[in-house]
XYZ file of C-alpha atoms in Angstrom:
717
model
C -47.513 9.947 1.053
C -46.452 12.382 -1.226
C -47.322 12.352 -4.625
C -43.791 11.827 -6.071
C -42.782 8.614 -4.138
C -45.896 6.948 -5.268
C -43.690 7.511 -8.577
C -41.574 6.560 -7.896
C -42.747 3.138 -5.498
C -45.089 2.750 -8.703
C -41.864 2.481 -11.506
C -39.673 0.173 -8.622
C -42.661 -1.771 -9.248
C -42.495 -2.292 -13.118
C -44.641 0.951 -14.266
C -43.363 2.758 -16.342
C -45.766 4.188 -17.360
C -45.425 6.196 -15.582
C -42.166 7.797 -16.879
C -44.401 8.794 -19.227
C -46.494 11.620 -17.423
C -43.183 12.224 -15.336
C -40.316 14.168 -17.156
C -37.982 14.526 -13.874
C -37.901 10.397 -12.968
C -38.325 9.289 -16.909
C -34.647 12.017 -17.215
C -33.506 9.931 -13.225
C -34.531 6.195 -14.389
C -33.011 6.731 -17.893
C -29.414 7.589 -16.775
C -26.834 5.986 -18.932
C -23.724 7.838 -16.697
C -23.349 7.541 -13.095
C -22.681 10.916 -11.803
C -22.113 10.810 -7.637
C -19.878 11.441 -5.388
C -17.404 8.573 -4.960
C -17.569 9.521 -1.117
C -20.387 9.068 0.095
C -20.521 5.157 -1.982
C -19.244 1.956 -0.748
C -18.855 0.235 -3.877
C -18.078 1.193 -7.258
C -19.228 -2.422 -9.170
C -22.345 -2.347 -7.927
C -22.606 1.179 -10.366
C -23.267 -0.927 -13.130
C -26.541 -2.327 -11.506
C -28.001 1.397 -9.940
C -29.148 4.508 -9.865
C -27.175 6.246 -7.465
C -29.218 9.007 -8.614
C -32.175 7.812 -8.371
C -32.290 6.931 -4.755
C -31.288 9.193 -3.685
C -33.898 11.996 -5.302
C -36.061 9.257 -2.809
C -34.579 9.624 0.042
C -35.003 12.855 0.379
C -38.509 13.111 -0.795
C -39.123 9.885 1.763
C -37.521 12.331 5.345
C -39.649 15.516 3.354
C -43.292 12.851 3.625
C -41.993 12.574 7.836
C -41.267 16.225 8.446
C -44.560 17.348 10.109
C -44.723 20.630 7.672
C -47.720 23.383 6.702
C -49.372 21.692 2.842
C -47.413 24.780 0.658
C -44.296 24.516 2.191
C -44.031 20.269 1.583
C -45.111 20.885 -2.206
C -43.140 23.703 -2.703
C -40.206 21.400 -1.933
C -41.220 17.854 -3.919
C -41.763 19.651 -6.492
C -37.954 20.743 -6.312
C -36.224 17.888 -4.378
C -38.005 15.743 -7.447
C -36.253 17.861 -9.915
C -33.182 19.176 -8.497
C -31.239 16.414 -9.934
C -32.187 15.835 -13.191
C -29.105 16.816 -14.918
C -27.693 13.591 -13.815
C -30.296 12.193 -15.388
C -30.835 11.684 -19.537
C -29.138 9.192 -22.150
C -25.797 9.716 -22.899
C -27.577 11.356 -25.960
C -30.051 12.655 -24.605
C -27.007 14.367 -21.902
C -25.047 15.742 -25.320
C -27.933 17.332 -27.131
C -28.673 19.454 -23.277
C -25.040 20.657 -23.452
C -25.074 21.833 -26.305
C -28.868 23.216 -26.510
C -26.988 25.231 -23.466
C -26.711 23.533 -20.313
C -24.453 23.265 -17.894
C -24.013 19.703 -16.962
C -21.333 20.163 -15.166
C -22.399 22.219 -12.758
C -26.011 20.316 -11.666
C -28.301 22.535 -9.747
C -27.653 25.071 -12.597
C -27.898 22.837 -14.960
C -31.274 21.049 -13.123
C -32.646 24.653 -13.558
C -31.941 24.845 -16.164
C -33.995 21.882 -17.494
C -37.188 23.112 -15.002
C -37.836 25.518 -16.384
C -37.813 24.347 -20.272
C -40.019 22.089 -19.025
C -41.726 24.726 -17.583
C -41.645 27.007 -20.645
C -41.787 24.284 -23.372
C -45.684 23.943 -21.940
C -47.436 27.515 -21.064
C -44.631 29.923 -21.898
C -43.751 32.062 -18.880
C -43.173 31.148 -15.457
C -45.767 31.953 -12.871
C -44.188 32.803 -8.665
C -44.371 29.735 -7.891
C -41.818 27.984 -10.101
C -39.800 31.341 -10.647
C -39.979 30.202 -6.813
C -38.601 26.573 -7.091
C -36.854 27.508 -10.412
C -34.485 29.375 -7.449
C -34.944 26.402 -5.482
C -33.928 23.778 -7.087
C -31.215 26.812 -8.933
C -29.555 27.211 -5.350
C -29.853 23.043 -3.720
C -26.705 21.326 -1.700
C -25.236 25.465 -1.909
C -25.686 25.346 1.920
C -24.283 21.685 2.138
C -21.057 22.759 0.087
C -20.757 26.101 1.679
C -20.520 24.241 4.990
C -17.470 22.045 3.555
C -15.790 25.466 2.710
C -16.654 24.298 -1.406
C -18.768 27.762 -2.176
C -18.907 31.085 -0.900
C -22.827 31.465 1.058
C -22.992 34.603 -1.450
C -23.230 31.830 -4.408
C -26.800 31.427 -2.260
C -28.300 34.894 -3.409
C -30.853 34.722 -5.055
C -32.776 32.889 -2.087
C -31.850 36.014 -0.341
C -33.605 37.741 -4.326
C -36.983 35.858 -2.944
C -37.038 38.068 -0.172
C -36.349 41.302 -1.468
C -38.195 41.121 -4.636
C -41.184 40.567 -1.906
C -42.095 36.776 -2.823
C -41.338 35.799 0.524
C -40.688 37.048 4.268
C -37.403 35.949 6.173
C -39.663 34.270 8.130
C -40.744 32.081 5.358
C -37.666 31.842 3.608
C -36.683 30.342 6.294
C -38.918 27.877 7.166
C -38.845 26.379 3.474
C -34.500 25.995 3.044
C -34.721 24.728 6.873
C -36.187 21.275 5.982
C -35.158 20.992 2.119
C -31.600 21.868 3.753
C -32.272 18.374 6.416
C -33.909 16.436 3.157
C -30.264 17.167 1.151
C -28.073 16.179 3.862
C -29.594 13.697 5.634
C -30.664 11.849 2.689
C -26.648 11.931 2.485
C -25.668 10.697 6.346
C -28.686 11.341 9.122
C -25.150 11.652 11.566
C -24.111 13.838 8.915
C -27.490 16.358 9.384
C -27.404 16.430 13.030
C -23.199 17.358 12.814
C -24.664 20.986 10.527
C -27.961 21.248 11.626
C -27.569 24.254 14.508
C -24.603 26.230 11.314
C -27.501 25.690 8.839
C -29.961 27.510 11.184
C -28.481 29.856 10.968
C -26.837 30.642 7.686
C -30.690 30.171 6.873
C -30.817 33.740 8.886
C -28.315 35.186 6.949
C -29.404 34.501 3.227
C -32.349 35.266 4.253
C -31.586 38.837 6.009
C -29.163 39.344 2.640
C -25.692 39.079 5.051
C -22.890 38.577 2.739
C -20.616 40.638 3.870
C -19.192 38.345 5.911
C -15.968 36.385 3.301
C -14.300 33.297 5.012
C -11.036 33.686 6.087
C -8.013 31.533 3.985
C -7.133 29.685 7.288
C -10.809 28.749 7.957
C -12.046 27.773 4.600
C -8.371 25.080 4.230
C -9.823 23.233 7.706
C -13.238 23.438 6.173
C -12.157 21.433 2.815
C -9.617 18.851 4.676
C -12.596 18.213 7.281
C -12.319 14.802 6.290
C -9.093 13.991 6.845
C -8.594 15.869 9.665
C -10.550 13.723 11.566
C -8.433 10.756 10.595
C -6.201 12.203 12.093
C -4.714 14.925 10.794
C -2.627 17.167 12.262
C -4.441 20.504 10.814
C -2.571 22.817 12.734
C 0.691 21.527 13.433
C 1.125 21.011 9.041
C -0.279 24.039 7.638
C 2.089 25.979 10.293
C 4.827 24.378 9.208
C 3.580 25.320 5.196
C 3.190 29.038 6.380
C 7.326 28.890 6.917
C 8.366 27.556 3.511
C 4.968 29.974 1.409
C 2.693 33.036 2.050
C -0.240 31.474 1.703
C -2.282 34.557 1.566
C -1.395 35.427 -1.055
C -0.306 32.174 -3.173
C -3.928 30.779 -2.493
C -5.484 34.219 -2.722
C -7.085 33.660 -6.197
C -9.346 30.622 -4.327
C -11.410 33.739 -2.375
C -13.182 33.767 -6.417
C -14.668 30.782 -6.601
C -15.608 27.235 -6.262
C -14.317 24.264 -5.686
C -16.042 20.850 -6.965
C -15.047 17.394 -5.490
C -12.467 18.685 -3.694
C -12.485 15.881 -0.875
C -13.129 12.877 -1.972
C -10.729 13.287 -4.336
C -7.912 15.046 -1.900
C -8.555 13.447 1.086
C -6.330 11.087 1.360
C -3.330 12.923 0.347
C -1.153 15.142 3.399
C -2.119 18.791 4.353
C 1.106 19.939 2.163
C 0.069 17.400 -1.496
C -3.346 19.328 -0.828
C -1.165 22.938 -0.526
C 0.935 22.156 -4.208
C -2.050 20.638 -5.530
C -3.592 24.081 -5.629
C -0.839 25.675 -5.685
C -0.253 24.074 -8.853
C -4.553 24.622 -10.261
C -4.132 28.394 -10.009
C -0.630 28.542 -11.835
C -1.959 26.431 -14.493
C -4.761 28.726 -14.838
C -4.285 32.265 -13.603
C -2.373 35.731 -15.747
C -2.081 33.803 -19.586
C -0.556 30.457 -17.804
C 0.803 28.363 -20.606
C -0.146 25.115 -19.301
C -3.799 25.767 -18.410
C -4.683 28.573 -21.825
C -2.960 26.647 -24.898
C -3.435 23.360 -26.415
C -4.253 22.259 -23.636
C -8.086 19.592 -25.140
C -11.145 18.285 -23.505
C -11.716 14.972 -22.755
C -13.151 14.247 -26.307
C -9.115 15.843 -27.838
C -10.568 18.308 -29.822
C -9.598 21.613 -29.423
C -9.660 24.480 -27.059
C -9.419 28.028 -28.261
C -6.502 29.659 -26.382
C -8.796 32.426 -25.302
C -10.166 32.702 -22.117
C -11.470 36.061 -21.586
C -13.703 35.284 -18.418
C -12.780 34.944 -14.999
C -12.019 31.105 -13.604
C -15.060 30.437 -11.281
C -15.512 26.835 -11.125
C -11.846 24.340 -10.210
C -13.504 21.075 -10.287
C -11.465 17.780 -9.039
C -14.040 15.147 -10.977
C -11.962 13.593 -13.310
C -8.820 12.748 -10.871
C -12.039 11.981 -7.784
C -13.053 9.082 -10.957
C -9.069 7.747 -11.500
C -8.453 7.787 -7.539
C -10.177 4.109 -7.032
C -11.575 0.554 -7.960
C -13.709 -1.245 -7.410
C -11.849 -4.370 -5.083
C -13.745 -7.612 -4.080
C -17.376 -5.524 -4.478
C -15.785 -2.443 -1.904
C -14.433 1.071 -3.216
C -11.026 1.641 -2.796
C -8.427 4.137 -3.116
C -5.958 3.655 -6.255
C -2.962 3.381 -3.791
C -0.733 2.292 -6.794
C -1.936 5.611 -8.752
C -1.304 7.752 -4.938
C 2.099 6.838 -3.646
C 2.980 7.806 -7.651
C 0.967 11.367 -7.634
C 3.075 11.327 -4.127
C 6.535 11.139 -4.854
C 5.846 13.253 -8.100
C 4.205 16.628 -5.688
C 7.448 15.157 -2.745
C 9.595 16.116 -6.072
C 8.053 19.667 -6.887
C 9.151 21.873 -4.459
C 7.611 25.029 -3.608
C 8.552 27.169 -5.780
C 8.197 25.495 -9.262
C 4.672 25.381 -7.532
C 4.683 28.716 -7.317
C 5.079 28.776 -10.804
C 2.911 26.070 -11.693
C 6.369 24.383 -14.100
C 7.386 21.163 -11.986
C 9.259 19.131 -14.290
C 7.643 16.986 -16.708
C 7.893 12.989 -15.651
C 7.949 10.566 -18.609
C 5.004 8.696 -16.626
C 2.627 11.446 -15.521
C 1.613 15.811 -15.085
C -0.836 17.064 -13.455
C -3.122 18.282 -16.453
C -4.985 21.644 -16.582
C -8.835 20.734 -19.171
C -11.376 22.969 -20.398
C -13.844 22.009 -22.622
C -16.279 23.362 -24.769
C -19.254 26.091 -23.448
C -17.053 25.834 -20.106
C -15.908 28.740 -20.418
C -15.404 29.644 -16.575
C -14.818 26.315 -15.040
C -11.543 24.461 -15.253
C -10.861 20.556 -14.743
C -7.396 19.054 -12.566
C -6.124 15.667 -13.253
C -3.118 13.709 -13.463
C -2.557 12.258 -16.463
C -0.820 8.482 -16.262
C 1.624 6.764 -19.364
C 0.542 4.587 -21.938
C 3.083 2.214 -20.293
C 2.228 3.474 -16.400
C -1.619 2.641 -16.381
C -1.267 -0.549 -17.860
C 0.873 -2.178 -15.623
C -1.046 0.199 -12.484
C -3.765 -2.470 -14.507
C -1.611 -4.989 -13.921
C -1.141 -4.468 -10.062
C -4.691 -4.535 -9.820
C -5.233 -7.547 -11.597
C -2.057 -9.211 -9.887
C -3.155 -8.720 -5.891
C -3.761 -11.918 -5.955
C -1.152 -14.259 -7.863
C 2.581 -14.195 -6.863
C 3.181 -11.932 -9.738
C 1.425 -9.347 -7.503
C 5.590 -7.485 -6.160
C 7.018 -8.757 -9.331
C 4.434 -6.887 -10.702
C 4.877 -3.843 -7.792
C 8.240 -3.506 -7.981
C 8.076 -3.188 -11.932
C 6.452 0.331 -10.815
C 8.249 1.623 -8.345
C 11.545 1.294 -10.959
C 8.932 2.513 -13.015
C 8.783 5.923 -10.624
C 12.105 5.985 -8.983
C 11.089 4.722 -5.679
C 13.054 2.008 -3.320
C 12.123 -1.093 -4.081
C 11.543 -2.205 -0.712
C 8.215 -4.118 -0.797
C 7.109 -2.805 2.170
C 4.057 -2.007 1.258
C 1.625 -3.335 1.017
C -0.201 -1.063 -1.161
C -4.617 -3.108 -1.904
C -4.630 -4.978 1.834
C -2.657 -2.910 3.633
C -5.758 -1.816 6.095
C -6.371 -5.959 6.653
C -2.976 -5.999 7.397
C -2.137 -4.214 10.334
C -5.362 -5.110 12.079
C -4.171 -7.922 11.639
C -0.403 -6.694 13.409
C -3.033 -5.213 16.212
C -4.626 -8.405 16.818
C -1.231 -9.844 18.326
C -0.765 -7.766 21.197
C -0.849 -10.373 23.390
C 2.125 -11.986 21.333
C 4.506 -9.576 22.757
C 3.519 -8.620 25.704
C 7.145 -10.452 26.912
C 8.867 -7.890 25.252
C 8.043 -5.773 27.548
C 9.700 -7.702 30.595
C 13.186 -6.840 28.925
C 13.046 -3.070 27.978
C 15.536 -1.312 29.374
C 15.871 2.496 29.979
C 13.817 5.398 28.027
C 14.521 5.607 24.850
C 13.543 2.449 22.699
C 13.222 2.323 18.929
C 10.557 -0.540 17.827
C 11.674 -0.975 13.739
C 8.390 -1.837 11.466
C 6.125 -1.587 14.367
C 2.894 -2.096 11.501
C 0.178 -1.581 13.395
C 1.463 -0.198 15.959
C -0.065 -2.305 18.751
C 3.441 -2.830 20.583
C 4.048 1.780 20.899
C 1.223 1.192 22.309
C 1.589 -1.184 25.259
C 5.145 -0.230 26.386
C 3.006 4.037 26.492
C 0.001 1.675 28.310
C 2.927 0.012 30.616
C 5.906 1.401 30.710
C 4.752 4.495 30.928
C 8.856 6.155 31.810
C 9.436 4.845 28.587
C 9.791 6.917 24.804
C 8.413 4.982 22.768
C 9.105 5.696 18.939
C 8.177 3.296 15.736
C 10.831 3.023 12.820
C 9.076 1.936 9.262
C 10.622 2.166 6.051
C 6.161 2.316 3.918
C 4.825 5.716 3.834
C 1.117 3.803 4.543
C 2.593 1.862 7.528
C 3.845 5.711 8.812
C 0.805 8.044 7.340
C -1.077 5.380 9.579
C -0.098 5.558 12.661
C 0.607 9.099 12.559
C -3.421 10.085 11.468
C -4.624 7.088 14.677
C -1.795 9.240 17.095
C -4.015 11.970 17.075
C -7.061 10.496 16.696
C -6.843 8.310 19.906
C -4.260 10.823 21.157
C -0.731 8.866 21.877
C 2.189 9.920 23.353
C 4.472 7.915 20.925
C 6.027 8.779 18.061
C 6.668 7.341 14.070
C 9.323 7.820 11.990
C 9.882 6.800 8.452
C 13.534 5.396 8.307
C 15.952 2.391 7.067
C 16.521 -0.347 9.497
C 20.425 -0.844 8.269
C 21.165 2.735 9.133
C 19.413 3.030 12.680
C 21.871 5.794 12.876
C 20.800 8.546 9.445
C 17.702 8.753 12.180
C 18.675 8.419 15.418
C 21.625 9.395 17.657
C 24.202 7.196 18.298
C 24.243 5.661 22.159
C 21.121 7.467 22.596
C 19.124 4.528 22.754
C 18.471 2.128 25.362
C 16.503 -1.197 24.185
C 15.792 -1.623 19.432
C 12.880 -4.252 19.572
C 13.057 -6.644 15.789
C 9.916 -7.805 17.025
C 8.578 -9.853 13.744
C 11.050 -7.848 11.845
C 14.012 -9.792 10.989
C 12.725 -11.908 8.670
C 10.961 -9.342 6.852
C 14.348 -7.577 6.413
C 16.108 -10.412 5.583
C 13.500 -11.854 2.776
C 13.157 -8.359 0.891
C 15.935 -6.941 0.799
C 19.322 -7.070 -1.507
C 22.193 -7.425 -0.063
C 25.164 -7.790 -2.168
C 22.465 -8.352 -5.506
C 20.146 -11.321 -3.577
C 17.332 -11.243 -1.224
C 17.380 -13.706 1.542
C 20.682 -13.383 2.507
C 21.947 -12.936 5.592
C 23.995 -10.148 5.586
C 20.871 -8.609 5.670
C 20.235 -9.956 9.861
C 23.658 -8.999 10.189
C 23.574 -6.394 8.724
C 20.508 -5.109 9.904
C 21.664 -5.939 13.922
C 25.049 -3.895 13.350
C 21.951 -1.367 12.987
C 20.780 -1.219 16.355
C 24.530 -1.865 18.347
C 25.528 1.262 17.040
C 23.270 3.410 17.798
C 22.733 1.572 21.300
C 23.796 3.266 24.644
C 26.231 1.664 27.148
C 23.896 -1.332 28.868
C 21.154 -1.302 26.450
C 20.087 -3.838 24.543
C 18.513 -5.125 21.055
C 14.953 -7.374 21.898
C 14.747 -9.485 19.186
C 10.871 -12.148 18.354
C 11.054 -13.669 15.435
C 10.541 -16.758 13.434
C 12.959 -20.009 13.374
C 14.059 -22.933 12.570
C 13.433 -27.362 13.322
C 17.751 -27.885 15.834
C 18.135 -31.165 12.783
C 16.849 -32.455 9.755
C 14.300 -34.203 11.254
C 10.862 -35.640 8.397
C 7.565 -34.642 9.334
C 4.338 -36.124 6.859
C 1.462 -34.205 6.666
C -1.466 -35.382 5.392
C -4.215 -32.621 4.866
C -7.920 -32.648 5.907
C -8.869 -30.138 3.252
C -9.615 -30.611 -1.162
C -7.066 -28.448 -2.401
C -4.251 -28.908 0.374
C -2.426 -30.438 -2.194
C -2.689 -27.851 -4.577
C -1.460 -24.680 -2.129
C 1.721 -27.563 -1.419
C 2.341 -27.584 -5.152
C 1.806 -24.050 -5.614
C 3.626 -22.729 -2.613
C 6.602 -25.294 -3.950
C 6.238 -23.661 -7.537
C 6.159 -19.687 -5.723
C 8.354 -19.837 -2.915
C 11.327 -17.872 -3.353
C 13.362 -18.712 -0.354
C 14.756 -22.025 -1.368
C 14.035 -25.558 -3.022
C 11.221 -25.845 -0.769
C 11.029 -30.617 -1.106
C 8.486 -32.756 -0.279
C 7.563 -36.982 -1.095
C 3.234 -37.170 -2.341
C 2.565 -40.685 -0.725
C -0.912 -40.232 -1.186
C -3.538 -38.158 -2.633
C -3.132 -36.089 0.497
C -0.344 -36.880 2.065
C 3.048 -36.166 1.688
C 6.462 -36.631 3.224
C 8.855 -32.902 4.337
C 11.740 -32.293 6.028
C 10.279 -30.411 8.373
C 12.110 -26.941 8.574
C 10.508 -27.141 4.500
C 6.492 -28.637 6.222
C 6.572 -25.468 9.298
C 7.476 -23.149 6.409
C 5.052 -23.512 4.405
C 2.115 -24.650 7.612
C 3.199 -20.775 8.717
C 2.123 -19.899 4.906
C -0.655 -22.245 4.621
C -2.196 -20.625 7.956
C -2.281 -17.474 6.791
C -4.929 -18.446 4.274
C -5.533 -16.874 0.998
C -5.137 -13.632 1.215
C -2.548 -13.268 3.530
C -0.668 -15.696 0.179
C 0.302 -13.030 -2.358
C 2.649 -11.759 0.678
C 3.438 -14.203 3.140
C 4.994 -16.438 -0.021
C 7.161 -13.581 -0.249
C 8.581 -14.211 3.263
C 11.116 -16.483 4.689
C 10.022 -16.826 8.539
C 12.442 -19.443 9.573
C 15.511 -17.508 8.822
C 18.329 -20.043 11.619
C 17.906 -22.389 14.224
C 17.906 -22.084 17.425
C 22.282 -21.920 17.864
C 22.771 -20.539 14.338
C 20.772 -17.314 15.579
C 22.691 -16.891 18.673
C 25.769 -17.804 16.296
C 24.965 -15.051 14.260
C 24.307 -12.892 16.844
C 28.511 -14.364 17.601
C 29.577 -13.616 14.470
C 28.352 -9.812 13.881
C 28.321 -8.264 16.826
C 31.010 -9.413 18.667
C 32.270 -11.689 22.316
C 32.019 -8.961 23.716
C 27.470 -8.738 23.567
C 25.701 -10.442 25.860
C 23.086 -12.529 24.871
C 20.782 -12.360 28.243
C 18.708 -14.432 27.441
C 17.451 -17.687 24.681
C 14.032 -18.657 24.572
C 11.917 -20.955 21.975
C 8.914 -21.803 22.120
C 5.431 -22.479 19.358
C 3.651 -19.275 19.455
C 0.145 -19.535 20.382
C -2.489 -19.717 17.393
C -0.421 -22.038 15.401
C -1.844 -24.788 16.324
C -5.495 -23.786 16.797
C -5.748 -22.597 12.382
C -4.351 -25.864 11.986
C -6.803 -27.791 13.434
C -9.723 -29.740 11.103
C -6.829 -28.804 8.643
C -4.026 -31.039 8.621
C -2.857 -34.158 10.717
C 1.207 -33.848 11.794
C 3.113 -36.944 12.265
C 6.650 -38.341 12.676
C 8.139 -39.827 9.694
C 7.278 -43.625 11.001
C 3.195 -41.555 10.918
C 3.111 -41.101 14.480
C 0.553 -37.742 15.177
C 3.632 -35.335 16.845
C 2.754 -32.148 17.612
C 3.747 -29.077 16.558
C 7.909 -27.667 16.152
C 8.854 -24.077 18.359
C 8.020 -21.650 16.060
C 10.005 -18.774 17.358
C 12.436 -17.497 19.570
C 13.027 -14.824 22.028
C 16.884 -13.301 22.317
C 17.940 -10.052 24.332
C 21.153 -8.887 23.887
C 22.768 -6.572 26.065
C 26.132 -3.819 24.811
C 28.159 -3.948 27.662
C 28.210 -1.088 29.722
C 31.752 -0.211 29.723
C 34.559 -0.402 26.383
C 35.474 -3.830 26.842
C 39.213 -3.820 27.745
């Protein structure tokens, strides 16, 4: 085993004395700050109790230990890897001292090389050829991988070819060093990642060894590399870049990017669209360049110290580290994108036209602005981030804290109001991914809809995870399915999945109550409302109030307006039970009564009535009982959302009456069915017992209706 690995193992076993004889280990284990690329971790909360830098160094050394290398290569690389991350270590006080004495802690490879050099010089006063080689390899540590990602030009590796030019190594020897070194560096991040870039790494190593730095990136190639993660997640890079290029000459606008290295760009910006990404780059360059007041005057470092406006040294490094750290938080032990901040930043960038971005002069929002920060001692570096007002920060913090509370929806609406966004409550923010997965699991329930689809152009209103779009594409090849949703994150998720799975269906952002603004009236053959009318009823304000049947009527009129002659509206949704029967619920779970009390207090659709009969049994009107049980079925994770919705809007006869009233006698109801949705009985088994008012066990009532409405093929005379 490598000596460095033995020292780490000894430390982890409780022998802290090894740190006194191995300064690199002391620096790593004494780290008080967590400096890590958040792109590569799954939990931020765990960072408080872990040392990810020491873990990474140990993984690199473990890979090195397993490689069949000559003794001199392994010994050399062991020293390089042991010291390569030391600039991320040290106590806060030590790091302050290092910075004040000229160590570059932002460029970690440079800072680590400086710390190694100091260590050697303090011992001997000069470096041997071996130590000079180690110093050069530390100084260029990780740059090949960053070049592959589009962050760093290959020429940044020029010090390595200098080892050949000075005669310290042959081209072959340098290649034999660099390939295993990068296998350790990249493989310690991800073994599959190493296998994916192994061939390109070997080619780059040859170019570096030969000093062949003439080939520069094209702007297209660099942007594509910078967006690799987004492309892998489904971004249509080529089409989007072409569309942007029709508005802006990117070759000119992003020219200054050629001479810059970029840090943490993918981790900070991969969840934003390509258009938003390009706008951020434009703002970064314009705010900094050519004496711009934004970049050169009145900026401050993170400690609040004013920075001297005269910065003659050209900018070589553009960092998004601050933005990266600001864009994630820990949710139930997992790293979560701060989608609240993302939505506000998206709104900010949408409102910034291209000309404003080219000038770096976006109108300031009172609660959000982009900011360029320069720090003392780093004259060639700028840090780009977005800065929220104190009020916005507090409200976003409150949204995160309220994620499991009924206050959550109110907090989100306050946030929307603060930034002038529409008050549509469809963005489920913190658990949208799991919600969409749940929606996709309901495919079997939705197959019945396919039997009644007519024509070729079909609108799926509120497509959720896209399961119905998939079913139509797979089973109705003649159909052109189009999903329409008001939620930005639903549309984003669907567009990405469409590209990844090479689906042919379409999606667009749109309002169900104004369909004729998005599709031509008379050109749609089928409009589907699958479990969406009750959401419109519950969330959309009509005449100043939610839970208004006028909203359902408006949605039906909107759909009917765009239908072609002979076209159909298909409704699959929740229903109430006819009549005024009462039911008894006996809870088989200890917290059942507490659930009901909480639900009755939180539900805003109507007053929920119940009469306690014992510590675990209540008597309720059947529709109040079922409305509660629909939410109870979903469980705690979905409660904060489901309690906002009234699943049963009408009884079956009430639905029919609403359809006739809204669409008139010419609209023909072809199908009128209702049934108990499969799964409810199973989900409640073992949790409750349902009886009639006399105490006899009874089945759950029908939960779901299916209506098919047809527009006459010819106008009614």
